[in-house]
XYZ file of C-alpha atoms in Angstrom:
379
model
C -15.620 0.728 26.070
C -11.874 -0.481 25.575
C -13.117 -2.443 23.311
C -14.070 0.414 20.699
C -10.240 1.912 21.833
C -9.157 -1.972 20.509
C -10.768 -1.710 17.413
C -9.906 2.476 16.616
C -5.824 1.846 17.476
C -6.022 -0.575 15.475
C -7.281 1.857 12.045
C -10.971 1.026 12.100
C -13.011 4.618 12.028
C -14.858 4.494 15.618
C -16.344 7.985 17.176
C -17.851 8.471 19.713
C -21.520 8.742 18.161
C -20.818 4.879 17.766
C -20.019 3.568 20.780
C -23.777 5.695 21.772
C -25.387 4.394 19.317
C -24.227 0.753 20.173
C -24.602 1.479 24.178
C -28.302 2.502 22.794
C -29.248 -0.764 20.795
C -27.841 -3.372 23.605
C -29.710 -2.219 26.049
C -32.573 -1.840 23.489
C -31.954 -6.053 22.898
C -28.634 -6.730 21.692
C -27.702 -9.207 25.417
C -29.708 -12.100 24.889
C -27.140 -13.882 23.052
C -23.942 -14.030 21.764
C -24.172 -14.819 18.139
C -27.043 -10.800 19.318
C -24.418 -9.354 21.039
C -21.628 -9.691 18.554
C -24.169 -8.862 15.069
C -24.845 -5.396 17.746
C -21.853 -4.113 17.532
C -20.733 -4.993 14.760
C -23.592 -3.456 12.727
C -22.855 -0.146 15.110
C -18.979 -0.275 15.254
C -18.629 -1.362 11.202
C -20.051 0.414 8.326
C -17.278 -0.861 5.286
C -17.148 -4.654 4.671
C -12.714 -4.446 4.439
C -13.591 -3.630 8.225
C -15.672 -6.651 9.527
C -12.827 -9.212 8.948
C -9.791 -7.196 11.374
C -13.711 -6.807 13.885
C -14.581 -11.006 13.789
C -10.691 -10.834 14.773
C -11.125 -8.334 17.264
C -14.428 -9.963 18.651
C -12.952 -13.071 19.071
C -9.677 -12.058 21.220
C -11.574 -9.784 23.314
C -14.737 -11.330 24.411
C -13.575 -14.562 24.516
C -10.970 -15.021 27.936
C -10.737 -12.480 30.525
C -7.156 -13.746 30.110
C -6.591 -11.234 27.180
C -2.717 -11.776 27.207
C -2.496 -15.369 27.653
C -5.156 -14.848 24.605
C -2.551 -12.744 22.706
C 0.489 -14.693 23.445
C -1.507 -18.056 21.810
C -2.082 -16.029 18.988
C 1.626 -15.126 18.422
C 2.507 -18.552 18.718
C 2.252 -21.852 16.134
C -1.127 -24.153 17.309
C -2.008 -27.582 16.248
C -6.177 -27.893 14.919
C -8.111 -29.952 16.646
C -11.290 -32.387 16.066
C -13.496 -30.020 18.220
C -14.557 -26.537 17.508
C -14.103 -23.818 15.081
C -10.666 -22.722 14.225
C -9.266 -19.133 15.574
C -9.440 -16.175 12.457
C -5.629 -15.764 11.442
C -3.763 -13.583 13.233
C -3.335 -10.069 13.440
C 0.098 -7.923 14.538
C -1.460 -4.530 14.288
C -4.385 -6.018 16.559
C -2.114 -7.238 18.654
C -0.196 -4.366 18.791
C -3.815 -2.777 19.259
C -5.016 -4.938 22.472
C -1.408 -4.606 24.188
C 0.662 -1.891 22.992
C 3.497 -2.645 25.330
C 4.070 -6.288 27.226
C 4.954 -6.266 30.713
C 8.034 -7.297 31.344
C 7.642 -10.320 33.247
C 6.275 -11.297 30.358
C 7.585 -14.887 27.440
C 7.121 -12.901 24.673
C 9.145 -10.103 26.720
C 12.211 -12.171 26.907
C 12.087 -14.151 23.178
C 12.587 -10.457 21.394
C 14.953 -10.870 19.010
C 14.690 -6.987 17.238
C 13.141 -3.969 19.238
C 10.914 -2.021 17.428
C 12.811 1.161 18.670
C 15.945 0.664 17.449
C 18.620 3.018 18.377
C 20.557 4.524 15.714
C 23.143 1.946 14.734
C 20.887 -0.465 14.390
C 18.881 1.635 12.593
C 21.405 1.799 9.564
C 21.909 -1.989 9.061
C 18.292 -1.940 9.366
C 18.478 0.449 6.094
C 21.301 -1.001 4.562
C 20.260 -4.898 4.890
C 18.408 -6.577 2.136
C 15.098 -7.210 1.849
C 15.701 -11.013 0.586
C 17.888 -11.727 3.638
C 16.688 -10.526 6.334
C 14.971 -12.354 8.929
C 11.126 -12.423 10.555
C 12.487 -10.069 13.379
C 13.807 -7.755 10.479
C 11.580 -8.032 8.052
C 8.654 -6.735 10.579
C 10.652 -3.770 11.930
C 11.590 -3.123 8.008
C 7.921 -3.132 7.629
C 6.993 -0.800 10.249
C 9.757 1.478 8.833
C 7.496 1.371 5.738
C 4.190 2.153 7.113
C 6.301 5.161 9.312
C 6.818 6.989 5.388
C 4.414 9.557 4.242
C 4.768 8.724 0.372
C 4.368 12.785 -1.174
C 4.436 12.389 -5.151
C 4.945 15.233 -7.458
C 2.787 18.070 -8.104
C 1.156 19.086 -11.213
C -0.362 21.402 -12.744
C -4.098 20.840 -13.946
C -7.277 22.806 -16.760
C -8.615 23.220 -13.798
C -9.081 26.211 -11.765
C -9.361 27.091 -7.515
C -9.635 30.568 -6.104
C -7.148 31.580 -4.425
C -5.737 35.056 -3.237
C -3.527 36.476 -5.887
C -3.515 35.167 -9.718
C -5.702 35.978 -12.666
C -9.541 37.696 -13.138
C -12.190 34.646 -12.962
C -14.637 36.497 -15.468
C -17.575 34.041 -14.621
C -17.366 34.283 -11.023
C -16.345 37.873 -11.080
C -19.820 38.471 -13.526
C -21.816 35.830 -11.240
C -20.920 37.851 -8.545
C -22.139 42.071 -9.732
C -25.038 40.167 -11.343
C -26.149 40.072 -7.346
C -24.625 43.248 -6.026
C -24.108 46.448 -7.245
C -19.989 46.112 -7.051
C -17.912 43.643 -5.931
C -14.117 43.375 -5.818
C -12.806 41.132 -9.381
C -12.137 37.273 -8.448
C -9.302 36.212 -8.805
C -8.246 32.502 -9.353
C -5.179 30.191 -9.742
C -4.537 26.577 -11.810
C -5.448 23.574 -9.395
C -2.447 21.004 -8.212
C -2.508 18.154 -8.009
C -0.193 14.755 -7.327
C 0.585 12.752 -10.262
C -0.818 9.903 -10.583
C 1.222 6.698 -10.012
C 0.852 3.450 -11.790
C 2.566 0.370 -9.868
C 3.847 -2.707 -12.058
C 5.525 -5.320 -9.642
C 6.897 -8.923 -10.779
C 5.764 -11.080 -7.968
C 7.797 -14.209 -10.215
C 9.361 -16.652 -7.067
C 12.566 -14.289 -7.250
C 10.799 -11.137 -7.044
C 8.351 -11.692 -4.224
C 9.548 -10.207 -1.488
C 11.115 -6.586 -3.027
C 7.285 -6.898 -4.151
C 5.632 -7.257 -1.641
C 7.563 -3.687 -0.348
C 6.559 -1.446 -3.174
C 3.212 -2.775 -2.175
C 3.013 -1.368 1.591
C 3.937 2.140 -0.723
C 1.181 1.507 -2.667
C -1.153 1.015 0.130
C -0.431 3.737 1.961
C -0.541 6.303 -0.722
C -4.117 4.624 -1.848
C -4.628 5.517 2.126
C -3.150 8.782 3.455
C -2.764 9.700 7.275
C -5.243 12.522 8.150
C -4.220 15.568 6.980
C -2.428 14.694 4.558
C -3.827 16.927 1.616
C -5.297 14.525 -1.516
C -5.236 11.592 -2.385
C -3.093 10.478 -4.768
C -4.365 7.873 -8.253
C -2.800 5.258 -7.309
C -2.847 2.502 -9.570
C -1.232 -0.861 -9.088
C -0.944 -4.504 -11.030
C 1.162 -7.778 -10.483
C 2.597 -10.046 -12.985
C 3.502 -13.588 -13.071
C 2.668 -15.570 -16.095
C -0.501 -13.136 -16.409
C -1.535 -9.907 -15.239
C -3.627 -8.563 -12.531
C -5.161 -5.149 -10.671
C -4.580 -5.427 -7.680
C -6.509 -2.011 -6.500
C -9.060 -2.699 -5.006
C -7.342 -4.967 -2.719
C -4.983 -2.212 -1.471
C -7.730 0.616 -1.020
C -8.049 -1.851 2.663
C -6.874 0.251 5.300
C -5.041 -2.343 7.109
C -1.514 -3.469 5.760
C -1.898 -6.476 6.709
C -5.718 -7.402 5.171
C -4.587 -5.692 2.171
C -1.525 -8.052 1.254
C -3.682 -11.104 2.576
C -6.314 -10.137 -0.276
C -3.549 -9.569 -2.886
C -2.428 -12.892 -1.973
C -5.312 -14.829 -2.569
C -6.940 -13.113 -5.263
C -3.564 -13.323 -7.679
C -3.041 -16.745 -8.611
C 0.396 -17.030 -9.547
C 2.048 -15.802 -6.470
C 5.948 -17.442 -7.012
C 5.635 -18.663 -10.045
C 7.269 -18.083 -13.570
C 7.950 -14.543 -15.344
C 6.086 -13.933 -18.980
C 7.166 -9.681 -18.998
C 6.290 -9.391 -22.590
C 2.896 -10.282 -22.523
C 2.094 -9.023 -19.301
C 2.982 -5.966 -20.717
C 1.575 -6.449 -24.050
C -2.063 -6.909 -21.630
C -1.798 -3.875 -19.593
C -1.300 -1.771 -22.769
C -3.544 -3.432 -24.835
C -6.879 -3.234 -21.781
C -5.747 -0.623 -19.501
C -3.304 1.650 -20.559
C -5.871 4.425 -21.459
C -7.780 3.805 -18.530
C -5.260 4.371 -16.133
C -2.481 6.128 -17.714
C -4.183 8.943 -17.648
C -3.235 11.005 -21.450
C 0.524 10.579 -20.442
C 0.096 12.607 -17.264
C 1.246 8.843 -15.176
C 4.202 8.088 -13.686
C 5.229 4.208 -14.180
C 6.772 1.842 -11.590
C 8.329 -1.253 -13.047
C 9.771 -3.318 -11.325
C 11.002 -6.939 -12.000
C 14.432 -8.711 -12.702
C 14.211 -8.114 -16.881
C 14.741 -11.855 -16.638
C 12.175 -13.156 -18.964
C 10.778 -16.053 -19.574
C 10.245 -16.260 -23.202
C 13.027 -14.751 -24.927
C 13.169 -17.096 -27.849
C 12.649 -13.766 -30.619
C 15.951 -12.103 -28.758
C 13.887 -9.081 -26.496
C 12.282 -7.513 -29.557
C 8.257 -7.917 -28.627
C 9.562 -7.020 -24.504
C 10.959 -4.346 -26.608
C 8.149 -2.997 -28.666
C 6.076 -3.468 -25.479
C 8.348 -1.478 -23.151
C 8.650 1.534 -26.204
C 4.633 1.658 -25.735
C 4.499 1.798 -22.406
C 6.382 4.463 -22.076
C 5.380 6.625 -24.518
C 2.374 6.460 -22.697
C 3.228 7.622 -19.396
C 5.179 10.641 -18.254
C 7.866 8.789 -16.908
C 8.880 5.094 -16.350
C 10.896 4.027 -13.857
C 12.218 1.218 -13.743
C 13.404 -0.238 -10.193
C 15.734 -3.569 -10.650
C 17.234 -5.556 -7.258
C 19.549 -6.744 -9.363
C 21.607 -3.786 -9.373
C 22.435 -3.884 -5.083
C 25.274 -6.658 -6.867
C 28.293 -4.404 -7.874
C 29.556 -6.669 -11.076
C 25.845 -6.614 -12.528
C 26.009 -6.208 -16.318
C 22.878 -5.880 -18.649
C 23.882 -8.900 -20.449
C 20.037 -10.963 -20.594
C 18.002 -10.254 -23.704
C 15.043 -8.939 -21.453
C 18.042 -6.935 -19.565
C 18.695 -5.487 -23.283
C 15.144 -5.121 -24.795
C 14.236 -2.693 -21.554
C 16.962 -0.690 -20.321
C 16.501 1.349 -23.845
C 13.107 2.356 -22.727
C 13.295 3.345 -19.529
C 13.960 6.587 -17.977
C 15.530 6.011 -14.833
C 16.891 2.431 -13.878
C 17.236 2.667 -10.308
C 17.587 -0.555 -7.299
C 15.601 -1.783 -4.795
C 16.650 -3.652 -2.004
C 16.709 -2.015 0.820
C 15.549 0.775 2.800
C 18.022 3.349 1.682
C 16.910 2.677 -1.814
C 13.047 3.072 -0.967
C 14.133 6.385 0.435
C 15.841 7.623 -2.912
C 13.105 6.124 -4.942
C 10.658 8.411 -2.451
C 13.063 11.696 -3.072
C 12.809 11.131 -6.652
C 8.769 10.590 -6.698
C 8.841 14.027 -4.753
C 10.672 15.255 -8.259
């Protein structure tokens, strides 16, 4: 039961019915060996492939040693790999928080805390304005918690479909079907349905853009996995590009943010490499625009600094591809971390080519700029 609570706190959808099923399965024959015990729990508590890595880590930590606090502390510290024995699974901070939501005051970790998750007003204000690229590891962890606490909301747009409503136009088909079943029926009314605006993310993952793009990937992961009761999930597509274009929507659908970002890193071969913006936009316009832009209904977020690697043509190819992208979407928003500098001037050829084609040019370097972006998306 405690193990099931740990899995649920870490993000796995494990209900009481699964716990009862696991108890019955173990009683039927799942206690002969450790392998049988693990396989039985996995069969009863895990139903999606992306949940298996978190289950493996939780099982490794929870059932290895009764001194769970010591095991968690060992996972959070660097470890030298020996020759004997299999290496442990990679650490998972959310799993550590699920196992021990609050460490005792006399633990070694309590003395090494540099920045707490529960920030006071002054620290929170400083963190809001701290540049992502200059954050320490502790500040970045706190910023990630702040990003996870955000509930992004996208603007609603009308669709061609209708839904029953107490007020609105008369739904003649539904009314005639109701009158066919009885002698008299009140008119049925309907109203046009609304849905969140589809969102497409194109993130530059070159060496200078890795930390900023990772922030937007955290937001996209939160949109793809809305919290309970958050309403209809928006249609979100995510792509990253360095020297080539890679679609990462499937990887971001993992409910665990750490597992999602790890899957993205494993699937992208050109992370922190060079930048070919024009070739990447050309690949998107050719292969994906018709499939994901929804006939011009989607909003596109382009996060890049605009510093094109191949700009021998003066940016004409980039300008052509950017214009082609703008004509196919509802709105093209350029998120540029270089806007954090007051002395920023659009002198690079890539910046000059992109600037006339975008709908809005916004900064994306701290939590305040993320808040302004979310306000813009709501409107």
